[in-house]
Short mmCIF file of C-alpha atoms and ligand atoms in Angstrom, two decimals:
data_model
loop_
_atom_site.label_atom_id
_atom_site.label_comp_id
_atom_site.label_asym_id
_atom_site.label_seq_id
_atom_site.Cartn_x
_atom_site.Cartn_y
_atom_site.Cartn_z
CA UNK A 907 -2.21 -31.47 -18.38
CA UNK A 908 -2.80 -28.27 -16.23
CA UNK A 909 -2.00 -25.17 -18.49
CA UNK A 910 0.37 -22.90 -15.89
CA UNK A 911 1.46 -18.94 -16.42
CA UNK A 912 5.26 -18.64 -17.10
CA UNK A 913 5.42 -15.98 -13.94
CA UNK A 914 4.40 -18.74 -11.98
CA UNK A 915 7.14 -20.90 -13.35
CA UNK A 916 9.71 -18.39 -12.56
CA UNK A 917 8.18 -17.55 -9.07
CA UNK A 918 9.11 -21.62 -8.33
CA UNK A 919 5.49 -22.89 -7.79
CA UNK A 920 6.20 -25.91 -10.48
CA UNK A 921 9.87 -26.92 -9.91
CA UNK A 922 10.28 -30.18 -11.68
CA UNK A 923 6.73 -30.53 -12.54
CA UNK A 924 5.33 -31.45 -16.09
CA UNK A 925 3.44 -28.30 -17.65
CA UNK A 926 1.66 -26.90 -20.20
CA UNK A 927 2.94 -23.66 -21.43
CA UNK A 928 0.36 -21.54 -24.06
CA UNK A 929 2.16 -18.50 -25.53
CA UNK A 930 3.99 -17.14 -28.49
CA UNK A 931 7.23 -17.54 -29.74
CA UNK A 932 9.49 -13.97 -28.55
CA UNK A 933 12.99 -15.58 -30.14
CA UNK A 934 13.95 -18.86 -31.64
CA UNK A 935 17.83 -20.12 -32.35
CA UNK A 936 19.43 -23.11 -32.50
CA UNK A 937 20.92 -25.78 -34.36
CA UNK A 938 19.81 -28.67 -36.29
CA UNK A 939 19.61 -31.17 -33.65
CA UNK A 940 18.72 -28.49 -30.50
CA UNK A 941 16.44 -25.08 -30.44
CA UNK A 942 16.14 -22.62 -27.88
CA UNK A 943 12.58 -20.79 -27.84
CA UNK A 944 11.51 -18.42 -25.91
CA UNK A 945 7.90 -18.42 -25.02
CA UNK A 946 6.68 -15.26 -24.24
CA UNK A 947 2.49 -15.10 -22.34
CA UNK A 948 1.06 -12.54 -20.98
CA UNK A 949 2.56 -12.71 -17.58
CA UNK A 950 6.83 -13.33 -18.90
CA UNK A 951 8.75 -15.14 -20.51
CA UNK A 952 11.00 -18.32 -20.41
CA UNK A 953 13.51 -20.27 -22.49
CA UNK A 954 12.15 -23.81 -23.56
CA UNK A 955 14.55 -26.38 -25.25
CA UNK A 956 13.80 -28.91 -27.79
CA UNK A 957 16.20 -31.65 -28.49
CA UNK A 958 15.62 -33.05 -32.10
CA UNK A 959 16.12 -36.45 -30.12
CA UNK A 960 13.65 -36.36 -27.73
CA UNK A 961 10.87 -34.76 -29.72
CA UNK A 962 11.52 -36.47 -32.89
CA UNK A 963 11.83 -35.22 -36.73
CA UNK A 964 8.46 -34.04 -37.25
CA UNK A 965 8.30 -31.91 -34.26
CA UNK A 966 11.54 -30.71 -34.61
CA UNK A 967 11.17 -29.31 -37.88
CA UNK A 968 7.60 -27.98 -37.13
CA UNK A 969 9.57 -26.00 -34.53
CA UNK A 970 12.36 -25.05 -36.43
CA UNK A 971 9.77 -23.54 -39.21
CA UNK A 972 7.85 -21.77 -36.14
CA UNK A 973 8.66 -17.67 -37.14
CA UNK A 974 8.62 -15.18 -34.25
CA UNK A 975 5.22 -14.46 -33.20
CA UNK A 976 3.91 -17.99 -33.81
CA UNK A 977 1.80 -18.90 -31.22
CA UNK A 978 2.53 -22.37 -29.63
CA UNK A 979 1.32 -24.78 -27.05
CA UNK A 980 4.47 -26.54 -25.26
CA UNK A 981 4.93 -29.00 -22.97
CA UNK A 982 7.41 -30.02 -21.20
CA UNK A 983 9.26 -29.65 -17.55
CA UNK A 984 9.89 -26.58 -15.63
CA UNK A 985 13.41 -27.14 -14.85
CA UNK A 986 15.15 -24.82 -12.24
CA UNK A 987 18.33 -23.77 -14.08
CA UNK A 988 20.80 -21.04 -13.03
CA UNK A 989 22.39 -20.39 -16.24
CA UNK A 990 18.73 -19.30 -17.61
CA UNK A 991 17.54 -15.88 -17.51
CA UNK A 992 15.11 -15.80 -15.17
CA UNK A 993 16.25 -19.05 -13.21
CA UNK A 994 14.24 -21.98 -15.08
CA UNK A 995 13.92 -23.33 -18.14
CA UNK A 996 11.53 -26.06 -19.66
CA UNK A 997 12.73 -29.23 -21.22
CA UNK A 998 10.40 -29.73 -24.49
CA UNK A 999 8.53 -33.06 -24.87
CA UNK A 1000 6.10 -32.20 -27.45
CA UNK A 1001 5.24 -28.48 -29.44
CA UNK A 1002 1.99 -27.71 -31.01
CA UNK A 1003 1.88 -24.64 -33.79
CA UNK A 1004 -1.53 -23.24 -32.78
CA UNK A 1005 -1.15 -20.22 -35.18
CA UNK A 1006 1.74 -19.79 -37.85
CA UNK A 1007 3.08 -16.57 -39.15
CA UNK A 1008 2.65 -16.23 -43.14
CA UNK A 1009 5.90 -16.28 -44.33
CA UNK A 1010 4.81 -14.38 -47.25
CA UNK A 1011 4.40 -11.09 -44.09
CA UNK A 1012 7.63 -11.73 -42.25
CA UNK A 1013 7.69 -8.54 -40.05
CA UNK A 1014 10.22 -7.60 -37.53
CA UNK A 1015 8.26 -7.66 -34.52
CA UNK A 1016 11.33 -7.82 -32.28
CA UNK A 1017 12.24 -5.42 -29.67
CA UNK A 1018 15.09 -4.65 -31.10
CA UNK A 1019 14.43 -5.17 -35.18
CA UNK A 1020 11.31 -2.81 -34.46
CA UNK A 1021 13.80 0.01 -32.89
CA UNK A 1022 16.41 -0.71 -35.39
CA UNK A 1023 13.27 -0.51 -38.05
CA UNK A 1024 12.89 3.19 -37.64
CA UNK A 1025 14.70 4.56 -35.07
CA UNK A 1026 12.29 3.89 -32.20
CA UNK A 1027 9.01 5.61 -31.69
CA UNK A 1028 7.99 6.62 -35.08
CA UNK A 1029 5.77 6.08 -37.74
CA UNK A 1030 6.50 2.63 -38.90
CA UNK A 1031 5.68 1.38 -34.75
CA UNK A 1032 2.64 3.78 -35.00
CA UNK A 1033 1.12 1.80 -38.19
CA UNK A 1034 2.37 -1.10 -36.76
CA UNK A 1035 0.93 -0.54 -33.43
CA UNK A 1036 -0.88 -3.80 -33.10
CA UNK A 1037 2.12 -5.80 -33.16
CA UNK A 1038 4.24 -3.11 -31.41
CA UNK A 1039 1.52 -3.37 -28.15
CA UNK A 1040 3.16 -7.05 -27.78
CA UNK A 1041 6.58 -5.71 -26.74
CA UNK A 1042 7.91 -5.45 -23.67
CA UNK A 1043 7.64 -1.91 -23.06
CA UNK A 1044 4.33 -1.86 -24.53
CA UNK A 1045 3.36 -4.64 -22.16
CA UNK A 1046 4.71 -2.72 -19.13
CA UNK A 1047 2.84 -0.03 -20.21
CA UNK A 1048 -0.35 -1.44 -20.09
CA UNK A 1049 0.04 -2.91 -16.99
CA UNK A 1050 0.51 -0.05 -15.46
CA UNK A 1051 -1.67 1.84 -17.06
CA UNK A 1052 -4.46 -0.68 -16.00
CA UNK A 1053 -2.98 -0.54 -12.03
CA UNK A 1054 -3.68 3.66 -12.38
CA UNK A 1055 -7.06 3.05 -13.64
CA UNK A 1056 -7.63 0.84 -10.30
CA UNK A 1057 -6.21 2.51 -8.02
CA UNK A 1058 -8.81 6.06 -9.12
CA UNK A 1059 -11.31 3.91 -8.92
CA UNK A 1060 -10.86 2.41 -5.22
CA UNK A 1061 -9.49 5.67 -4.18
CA UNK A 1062 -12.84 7.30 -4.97
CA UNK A 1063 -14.88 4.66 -3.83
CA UNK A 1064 -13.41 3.87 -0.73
CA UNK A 1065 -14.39 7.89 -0.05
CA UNK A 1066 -18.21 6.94 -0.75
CA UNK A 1067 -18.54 8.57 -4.31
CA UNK A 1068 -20.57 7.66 -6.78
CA UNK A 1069 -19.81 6.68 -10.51
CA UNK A 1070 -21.81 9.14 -12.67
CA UNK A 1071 -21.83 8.56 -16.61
CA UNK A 1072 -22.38 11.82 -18.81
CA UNK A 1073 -23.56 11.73 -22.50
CA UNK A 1074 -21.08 12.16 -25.05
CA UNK A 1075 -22.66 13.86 -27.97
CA UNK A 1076 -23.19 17.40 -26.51
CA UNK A 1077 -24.62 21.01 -27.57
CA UNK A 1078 -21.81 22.97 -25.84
CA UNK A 1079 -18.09 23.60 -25.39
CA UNK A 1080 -16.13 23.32 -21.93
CA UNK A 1081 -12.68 24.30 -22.87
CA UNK A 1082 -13.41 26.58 -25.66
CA UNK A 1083 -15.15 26.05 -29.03
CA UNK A 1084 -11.54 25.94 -30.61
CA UNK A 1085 -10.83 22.55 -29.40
CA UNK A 1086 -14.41 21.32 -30.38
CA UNK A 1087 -15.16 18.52 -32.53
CA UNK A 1088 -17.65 19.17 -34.48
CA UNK A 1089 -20.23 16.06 -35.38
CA UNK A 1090 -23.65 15.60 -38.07
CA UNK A 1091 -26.26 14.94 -36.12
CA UNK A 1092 -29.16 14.16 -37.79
CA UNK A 1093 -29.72 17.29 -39.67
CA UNK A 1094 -28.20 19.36 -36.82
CA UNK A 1095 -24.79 20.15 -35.17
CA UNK A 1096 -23.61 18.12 -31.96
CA UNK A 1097 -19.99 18.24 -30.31
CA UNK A 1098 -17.77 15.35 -28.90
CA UNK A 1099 -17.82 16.05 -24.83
CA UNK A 1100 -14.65 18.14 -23.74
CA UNK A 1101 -15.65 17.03 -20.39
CA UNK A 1102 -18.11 15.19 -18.11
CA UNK A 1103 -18.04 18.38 -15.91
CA UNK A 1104 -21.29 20.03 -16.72
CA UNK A 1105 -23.29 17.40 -16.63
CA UNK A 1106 -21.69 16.22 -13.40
CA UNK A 1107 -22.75 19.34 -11.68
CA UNK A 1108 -26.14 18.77 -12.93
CA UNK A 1109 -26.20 15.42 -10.57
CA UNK A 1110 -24.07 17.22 -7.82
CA UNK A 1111 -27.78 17.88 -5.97
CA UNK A 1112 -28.80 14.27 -6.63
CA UNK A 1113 -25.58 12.73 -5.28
CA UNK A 1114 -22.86 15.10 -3.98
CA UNK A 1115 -19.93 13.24 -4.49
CA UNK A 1116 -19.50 11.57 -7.93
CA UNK A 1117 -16.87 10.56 -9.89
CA UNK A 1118 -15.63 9.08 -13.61
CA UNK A 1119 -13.33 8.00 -15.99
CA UNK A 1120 -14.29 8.52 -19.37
CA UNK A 1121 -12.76 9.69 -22.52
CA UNK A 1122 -12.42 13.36 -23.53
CA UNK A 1123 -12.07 14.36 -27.10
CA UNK A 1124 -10.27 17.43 -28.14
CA UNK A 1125 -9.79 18.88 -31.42
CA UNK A 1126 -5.79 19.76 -30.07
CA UNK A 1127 -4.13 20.57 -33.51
CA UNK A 1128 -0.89 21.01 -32.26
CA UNK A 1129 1.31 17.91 -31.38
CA UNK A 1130 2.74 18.14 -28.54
CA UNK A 1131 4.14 15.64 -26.20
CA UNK A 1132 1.10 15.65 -23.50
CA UNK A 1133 -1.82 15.96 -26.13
CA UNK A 1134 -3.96 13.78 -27.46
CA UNK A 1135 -7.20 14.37 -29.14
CA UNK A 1136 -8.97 11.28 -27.48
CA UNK A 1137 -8.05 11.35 -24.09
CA UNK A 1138 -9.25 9.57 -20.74
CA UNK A 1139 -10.63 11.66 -18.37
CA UNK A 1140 -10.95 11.19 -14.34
CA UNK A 1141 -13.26 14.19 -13.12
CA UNK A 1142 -14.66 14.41 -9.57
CA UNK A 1143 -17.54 17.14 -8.35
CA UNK A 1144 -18.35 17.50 -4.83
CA UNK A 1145 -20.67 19.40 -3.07
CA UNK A 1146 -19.93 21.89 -0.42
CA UNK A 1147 -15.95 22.01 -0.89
CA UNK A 1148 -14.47 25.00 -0.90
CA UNK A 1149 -10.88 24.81 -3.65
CA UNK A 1150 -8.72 23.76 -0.58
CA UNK A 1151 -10.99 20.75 0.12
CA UNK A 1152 -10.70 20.06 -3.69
CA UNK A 1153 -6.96 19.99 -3.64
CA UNK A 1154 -6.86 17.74 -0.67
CA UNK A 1155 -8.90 15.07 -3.04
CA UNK A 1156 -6.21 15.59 -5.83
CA UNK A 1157 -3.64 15.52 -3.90
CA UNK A 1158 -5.10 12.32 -2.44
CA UNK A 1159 -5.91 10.45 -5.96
CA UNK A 1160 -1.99 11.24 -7.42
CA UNK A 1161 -0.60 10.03 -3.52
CA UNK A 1162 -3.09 6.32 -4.27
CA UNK A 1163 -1.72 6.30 -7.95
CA UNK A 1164 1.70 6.36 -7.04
CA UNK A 1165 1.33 3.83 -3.60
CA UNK A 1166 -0.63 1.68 -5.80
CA UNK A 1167 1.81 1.51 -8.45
CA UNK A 1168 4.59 0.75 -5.97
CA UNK A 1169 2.55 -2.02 -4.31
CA UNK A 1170 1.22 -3.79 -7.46
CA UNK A 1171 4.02 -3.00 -10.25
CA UNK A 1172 7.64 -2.18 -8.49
CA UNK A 1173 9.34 -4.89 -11.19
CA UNK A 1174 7.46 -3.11 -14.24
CA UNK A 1175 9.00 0.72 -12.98
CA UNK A 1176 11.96 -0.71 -12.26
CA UNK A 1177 12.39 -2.50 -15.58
CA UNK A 1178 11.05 1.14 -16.91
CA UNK A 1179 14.43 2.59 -14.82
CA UNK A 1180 12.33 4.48 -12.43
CA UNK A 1181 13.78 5.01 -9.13
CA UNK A 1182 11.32 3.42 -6.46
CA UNK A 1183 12.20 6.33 -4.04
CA UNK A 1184 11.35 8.58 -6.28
CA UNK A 1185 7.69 6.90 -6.82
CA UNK A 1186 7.46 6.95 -2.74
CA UNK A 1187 8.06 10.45 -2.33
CA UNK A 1188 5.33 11.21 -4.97
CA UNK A 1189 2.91 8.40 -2.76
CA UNK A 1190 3.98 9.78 0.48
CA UNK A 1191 4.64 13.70 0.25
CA UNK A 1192 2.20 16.70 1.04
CA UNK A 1193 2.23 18.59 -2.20
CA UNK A 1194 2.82 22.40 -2.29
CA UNK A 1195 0.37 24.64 -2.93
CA UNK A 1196 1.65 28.20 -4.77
CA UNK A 1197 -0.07 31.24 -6.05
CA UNK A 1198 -0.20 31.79 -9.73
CA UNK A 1199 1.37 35.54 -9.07
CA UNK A 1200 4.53 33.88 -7.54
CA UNK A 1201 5.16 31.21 -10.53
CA UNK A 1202 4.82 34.44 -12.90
CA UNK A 1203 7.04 35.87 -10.55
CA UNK A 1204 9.88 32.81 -10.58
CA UNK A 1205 9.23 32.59 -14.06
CA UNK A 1206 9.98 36.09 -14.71
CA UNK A 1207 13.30 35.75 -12.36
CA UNK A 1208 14.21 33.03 -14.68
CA UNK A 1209 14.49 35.44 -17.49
CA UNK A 1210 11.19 33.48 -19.08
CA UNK A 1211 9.04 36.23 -21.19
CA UNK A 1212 5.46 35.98 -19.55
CA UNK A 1213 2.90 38.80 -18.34
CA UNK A 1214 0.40 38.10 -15.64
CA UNK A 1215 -2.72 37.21 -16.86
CA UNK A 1216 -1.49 34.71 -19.33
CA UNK A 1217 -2.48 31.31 -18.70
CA UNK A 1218 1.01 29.04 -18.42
CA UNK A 1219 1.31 26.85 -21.35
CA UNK A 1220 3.59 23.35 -21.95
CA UNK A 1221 7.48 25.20 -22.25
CA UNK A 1222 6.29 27.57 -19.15
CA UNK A 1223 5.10 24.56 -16.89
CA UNK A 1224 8.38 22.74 -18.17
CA UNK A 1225 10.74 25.22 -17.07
CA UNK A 1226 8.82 25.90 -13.50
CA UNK A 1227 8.45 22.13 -12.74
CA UNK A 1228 12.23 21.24 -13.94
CA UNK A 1229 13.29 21.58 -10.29
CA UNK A 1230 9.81 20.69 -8.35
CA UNK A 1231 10.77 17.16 -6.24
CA UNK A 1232 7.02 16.41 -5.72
CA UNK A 1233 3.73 17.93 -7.66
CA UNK A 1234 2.84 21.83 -6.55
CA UNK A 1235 -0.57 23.41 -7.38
CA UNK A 1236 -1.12 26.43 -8.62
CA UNK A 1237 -3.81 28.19 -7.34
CA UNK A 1238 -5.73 31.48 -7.87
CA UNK A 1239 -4.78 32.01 -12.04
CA UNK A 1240 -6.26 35.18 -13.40
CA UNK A 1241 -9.84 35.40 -14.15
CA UNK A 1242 -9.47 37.03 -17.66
CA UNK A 1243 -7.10 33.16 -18.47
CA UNK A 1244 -10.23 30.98 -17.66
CA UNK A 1245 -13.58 30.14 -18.84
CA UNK A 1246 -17.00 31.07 -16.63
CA UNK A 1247 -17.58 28.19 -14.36
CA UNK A 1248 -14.93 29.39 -12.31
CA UNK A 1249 -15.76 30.84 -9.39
CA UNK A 1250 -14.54 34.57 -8.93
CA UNK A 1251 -12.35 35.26 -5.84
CA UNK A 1252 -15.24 36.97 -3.30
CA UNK A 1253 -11.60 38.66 -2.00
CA UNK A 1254 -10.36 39.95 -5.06
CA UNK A 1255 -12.33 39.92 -8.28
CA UNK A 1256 -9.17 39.72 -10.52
CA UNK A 1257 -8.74 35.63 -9.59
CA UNK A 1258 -10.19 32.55 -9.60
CA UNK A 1259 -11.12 30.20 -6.69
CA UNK A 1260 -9.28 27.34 -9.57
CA UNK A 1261 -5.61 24.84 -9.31
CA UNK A 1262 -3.99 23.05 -11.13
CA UNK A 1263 -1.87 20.31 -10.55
CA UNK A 1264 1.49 20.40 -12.06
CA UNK A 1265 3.96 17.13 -11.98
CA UNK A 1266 7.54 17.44 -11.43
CA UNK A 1267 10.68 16.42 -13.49
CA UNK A 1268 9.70 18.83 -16.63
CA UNK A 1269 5.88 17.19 -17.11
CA UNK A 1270 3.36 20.32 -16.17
CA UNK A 1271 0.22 19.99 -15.55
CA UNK A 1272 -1.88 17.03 -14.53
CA UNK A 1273 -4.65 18.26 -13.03
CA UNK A 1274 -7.01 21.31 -13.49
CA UNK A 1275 -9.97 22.31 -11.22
CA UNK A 1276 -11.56 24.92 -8.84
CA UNK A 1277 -14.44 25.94 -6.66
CA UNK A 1278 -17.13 26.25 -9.66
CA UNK A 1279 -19.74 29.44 -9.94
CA UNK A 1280 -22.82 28.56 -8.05
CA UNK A 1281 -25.37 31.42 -7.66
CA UNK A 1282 -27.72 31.96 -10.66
CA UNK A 1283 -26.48 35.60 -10.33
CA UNK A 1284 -23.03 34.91 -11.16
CA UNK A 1285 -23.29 32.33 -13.36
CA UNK A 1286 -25.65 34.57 -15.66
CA UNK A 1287 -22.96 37.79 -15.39
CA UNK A 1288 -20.44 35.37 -16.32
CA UNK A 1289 -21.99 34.21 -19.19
CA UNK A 1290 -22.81 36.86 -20.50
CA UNK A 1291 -19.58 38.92 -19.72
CA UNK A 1292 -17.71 36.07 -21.86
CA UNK A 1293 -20.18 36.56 -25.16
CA UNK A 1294 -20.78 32.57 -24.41
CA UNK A 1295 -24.48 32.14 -25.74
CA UNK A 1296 -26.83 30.51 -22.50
CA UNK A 1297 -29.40 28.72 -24.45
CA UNK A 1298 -27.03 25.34 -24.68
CA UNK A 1299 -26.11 25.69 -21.20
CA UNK A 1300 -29.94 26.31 -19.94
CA UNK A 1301 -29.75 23.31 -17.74
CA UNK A 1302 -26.38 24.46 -16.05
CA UNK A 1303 -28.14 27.82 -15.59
CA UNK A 1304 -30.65 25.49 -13.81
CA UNK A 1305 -28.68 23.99 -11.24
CA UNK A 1306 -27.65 27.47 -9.83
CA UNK A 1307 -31.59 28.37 -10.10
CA UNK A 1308 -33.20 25.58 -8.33
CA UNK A 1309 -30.71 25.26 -4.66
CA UNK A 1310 -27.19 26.35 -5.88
CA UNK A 1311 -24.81 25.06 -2.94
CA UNK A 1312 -20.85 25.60 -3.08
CA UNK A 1313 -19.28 22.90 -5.06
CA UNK A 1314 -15.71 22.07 -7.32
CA UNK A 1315 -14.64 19.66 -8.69
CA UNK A 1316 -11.14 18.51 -10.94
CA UNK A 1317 -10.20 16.85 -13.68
CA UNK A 1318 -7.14 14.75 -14.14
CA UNK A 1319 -5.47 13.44 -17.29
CA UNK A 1320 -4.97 9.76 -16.77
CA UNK A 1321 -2.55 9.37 -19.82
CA UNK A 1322 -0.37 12.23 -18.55
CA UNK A 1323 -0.29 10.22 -15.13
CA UNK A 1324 0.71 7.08 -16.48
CA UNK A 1325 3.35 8.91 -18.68
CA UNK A 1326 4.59 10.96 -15.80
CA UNK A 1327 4.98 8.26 -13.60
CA UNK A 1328 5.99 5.49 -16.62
CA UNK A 1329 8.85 8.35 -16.79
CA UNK A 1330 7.48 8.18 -21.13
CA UNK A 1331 9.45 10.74 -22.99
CA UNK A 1332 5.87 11.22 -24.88
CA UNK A 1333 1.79 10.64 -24.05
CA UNK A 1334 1.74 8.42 -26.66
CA UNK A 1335 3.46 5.70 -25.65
CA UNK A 1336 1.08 4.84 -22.64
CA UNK A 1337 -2.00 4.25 -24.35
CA UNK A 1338 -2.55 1.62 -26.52
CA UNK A 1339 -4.33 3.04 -29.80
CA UNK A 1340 -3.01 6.97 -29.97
CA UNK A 1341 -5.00 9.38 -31.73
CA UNK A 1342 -4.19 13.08 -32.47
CA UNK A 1343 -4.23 15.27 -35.40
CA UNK A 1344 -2.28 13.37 -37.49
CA UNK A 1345 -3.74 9.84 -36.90
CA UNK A 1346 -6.89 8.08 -36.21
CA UNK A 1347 -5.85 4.76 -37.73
CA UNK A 1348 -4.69 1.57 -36.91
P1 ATP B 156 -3.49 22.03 -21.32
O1 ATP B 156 -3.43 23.46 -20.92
O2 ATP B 156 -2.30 21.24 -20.89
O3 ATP B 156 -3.86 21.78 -22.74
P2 ATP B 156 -6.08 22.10 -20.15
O4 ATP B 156 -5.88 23.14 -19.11
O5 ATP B 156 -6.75 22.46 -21.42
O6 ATP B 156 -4.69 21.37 -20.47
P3 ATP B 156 -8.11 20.88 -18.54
O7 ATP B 156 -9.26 21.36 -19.31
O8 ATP B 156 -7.76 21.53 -17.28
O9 ATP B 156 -6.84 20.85 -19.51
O10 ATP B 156 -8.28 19.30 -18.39
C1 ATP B 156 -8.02 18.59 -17.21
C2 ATP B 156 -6.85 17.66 -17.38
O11 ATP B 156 -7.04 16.80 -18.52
C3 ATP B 156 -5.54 18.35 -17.66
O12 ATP B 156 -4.93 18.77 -16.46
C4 ATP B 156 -4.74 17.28 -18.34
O13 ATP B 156 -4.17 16.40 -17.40
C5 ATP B 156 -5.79 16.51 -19.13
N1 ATP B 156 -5.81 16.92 -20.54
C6 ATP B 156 -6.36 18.02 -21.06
N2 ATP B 156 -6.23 18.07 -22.39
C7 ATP B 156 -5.59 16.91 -22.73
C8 ATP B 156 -5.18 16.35 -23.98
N3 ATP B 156 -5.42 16.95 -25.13
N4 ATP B 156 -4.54 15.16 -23.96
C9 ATP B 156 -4.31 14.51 -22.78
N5 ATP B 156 -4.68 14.99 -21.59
C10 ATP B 156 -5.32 16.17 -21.54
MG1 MG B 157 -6.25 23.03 -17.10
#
């Protein structure tokens, strides 16, 4: 018999027809002579009933013993049925237990036993995680999360870039040694990449547009609701953009995120509570662009305590994007708030050529990137203006000697997308094994 997807059930391609049905067992109830399962696959799930009549006592009882999470193979008949959530149901004929539950472990793997566990997103779900990923929510998440991962992807491609893979054991920092993670390395010290970025610019003359998505690790030891210490990363370098150019890319990966999301996964946002407008103004909007003087200046207005020349951190970018109906960047920061690869303002040496991307509805930044310092000349002053030793970043120094061009590039979180756009209350509920300071296990 042909094994069939429960969404396919429910979207009416097997009215009345006699199916297979692989999954595992979301809720059981019943009496002695009728139980109501549902079956829960990858794709939904459905309500099968087994009459003790028509299965007979040994399969009756084998599915009366069947604790939630078994995993089963049913068949039966996919029965159109209003009452049933989800319009059908499937009359059981026979149930196979392909894996039992111990019922020495009985664990509350319900939606709602897990909540009720610990009060929701806690520690007992986090040590639990590999049973929590099979909830709904969990589920959702994933999907979408795999739908954002697609849609950078095509949206790159389709523009003609190339995928470029960096190492990830490297001799330098990005962000700032005091994020680095430090690794042995046979007898010497090596780092856990911050970023494909340098390494990307060393291929911008070989291919002038590439892109990736790769995991960033940062040694982040505060928690915070947008940090993780393994993170994954989409960064794009391209050659000959000036930082308008740039934007125009991120602006046009967030805009494919959000149309893809809306084409592919409307049901799993909905069932999230997101508003479906709201997701098409984010696809279909031009995004803002603002100076970083004039959020320190509506910031200040606010009665928030900053000074120019501080860069904006998590409670500042919450406060400015409270009100923001679609993503602004913010361009030109100070150049004393960022490291050396940005490019200096040729019209006024106090700024950076950089952005970043900030989301609405309270969730900051998304995106940061900039026109990146390309003559040797610069790159060298810079360097050596910031006290940053240039022997580990020899071969950057080498890109600007041998044909420097103008070039930029971004990088975007993809976990703070997904959570942004998931409407998550925290970064760790989009991504399936969290890790930050606290926790590197299960
Ligand atoms: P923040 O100031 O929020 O810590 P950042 O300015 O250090 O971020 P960038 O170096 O600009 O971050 O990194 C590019 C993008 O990567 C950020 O805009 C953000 O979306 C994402 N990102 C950076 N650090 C983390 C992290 N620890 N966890 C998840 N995403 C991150
Ligand atoms: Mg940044």
């Amino acid at each position: 018999m042909k094994t069939v997807w429960i969404s396919d059930i429910l979207n009416g391609k097997h009215d009345g027809q006699k199916v297979e049905l692989k999954g595992w067992v979301k809720r059981s109830r019943g009496s002695n002579k009728i139980r109501f399962i549902v079956l829960r696959d990858s794709t939904g799930s459905i309500q099968c009933v087994a009459k003790r009549d028509s299965v007979g006592d040994e399969c009756f009882e084998n599915i009366k013993s069947a604790l939630i999470e078994s995993s089963l193979i049913i068949h039966g008949e996919a029965n159109p049925d209003e009452r049933a959530d989800g319009g059908y149901e499937i009359i059981v004929d026979s149930v196979e237990i392909v894996g039992p539950v111990n019922p020495e472990t009985p664990f509350p793997i319900t939606e709602s036993a897990m909540a009720a566990a610990d009060g929701g997103e806690t520690e007992f779900l986090l040590d639990n995680r590999h049973l929590y990923l099979r909830t709904t929510r969990m589920t959702t998440m994933l999907k979408l999360r795999s739908t954002v991962f697609g849609a950078i992807h095509s949206y790159f491609r389709d523009l003609d870039f190339i995928e470029y893979q960096a190492p990830n054991f490297v001799a330098g920092a990005v962000e700032g040694g005091s994020t680095l993670f430090e690794v042995p390395y046979f007898g010497r010290k090596a780092y856990l990449t911050q970023s494909w970025q340098l390494y990307a610019e060393a291929a911008m003359p070989a291919l002038e547009r590439l892109y990736t998505i790769a995991p960033s690790f940062r040694a982040e030891k505060s928690r915070t609701r947008r940090h993780l210490t393994e993170f994954w990363h989409a960064e794009m370098e391209v050659a000959w953009a000036d930082n308008q150019e740039i934007m125009s890319y991120g602006e046009g990966v967030v805009r494919k995120i959000a149309g893809s999301l809306l084409d592919e996964r409307s049901e799993e946002l909905a069932s999230l509570g997101r508003d479906l407008d709201v997701i098409g103004r984010y696809a279909d909007s031009k995004y803002p662009r603002m100076r970083y003087d004039e959020a320190v200046e509506t910031l200040q207005g606010l009665g928030v305590e900053i000074e120019w020349g501080q860069d904006l951190d998590y409670s500042k970018e919450k406060i400015l994007t409270q009100d923001f109906d679609v993503p602004h960047f913010l361009t030109h920061y100070p150049k004393i708030a960022k490291p050396f690869y940005h490019r200096v303002d040729p019209d006024d040496d106090k700024y950076v050529l950089c952005h970043d991307l900030l989301a609405p509805e309270g969730y900051g930044e998304i995106i940061g990137g900039g026109e990146r310092t390309w003559s040797e000349e610069e790159i060298l002053a810079r360097i050596d203006e910031e006290g940053t030793p240039r022997e580990p970043y020899q071969f950057y120094i080498d890109t600007r000697t041998y044909g420097g061009v103008p070039h930029g590039g971004f990088g975007l979180g993809v976990d703070r997308v997904c959570s942004w756009l998931s409407g998550a209350d925290h970064i760790r509920e989009v991504i399936p094994f969290p890790r930050d300071s606290r926790r590197v296990t299960p």
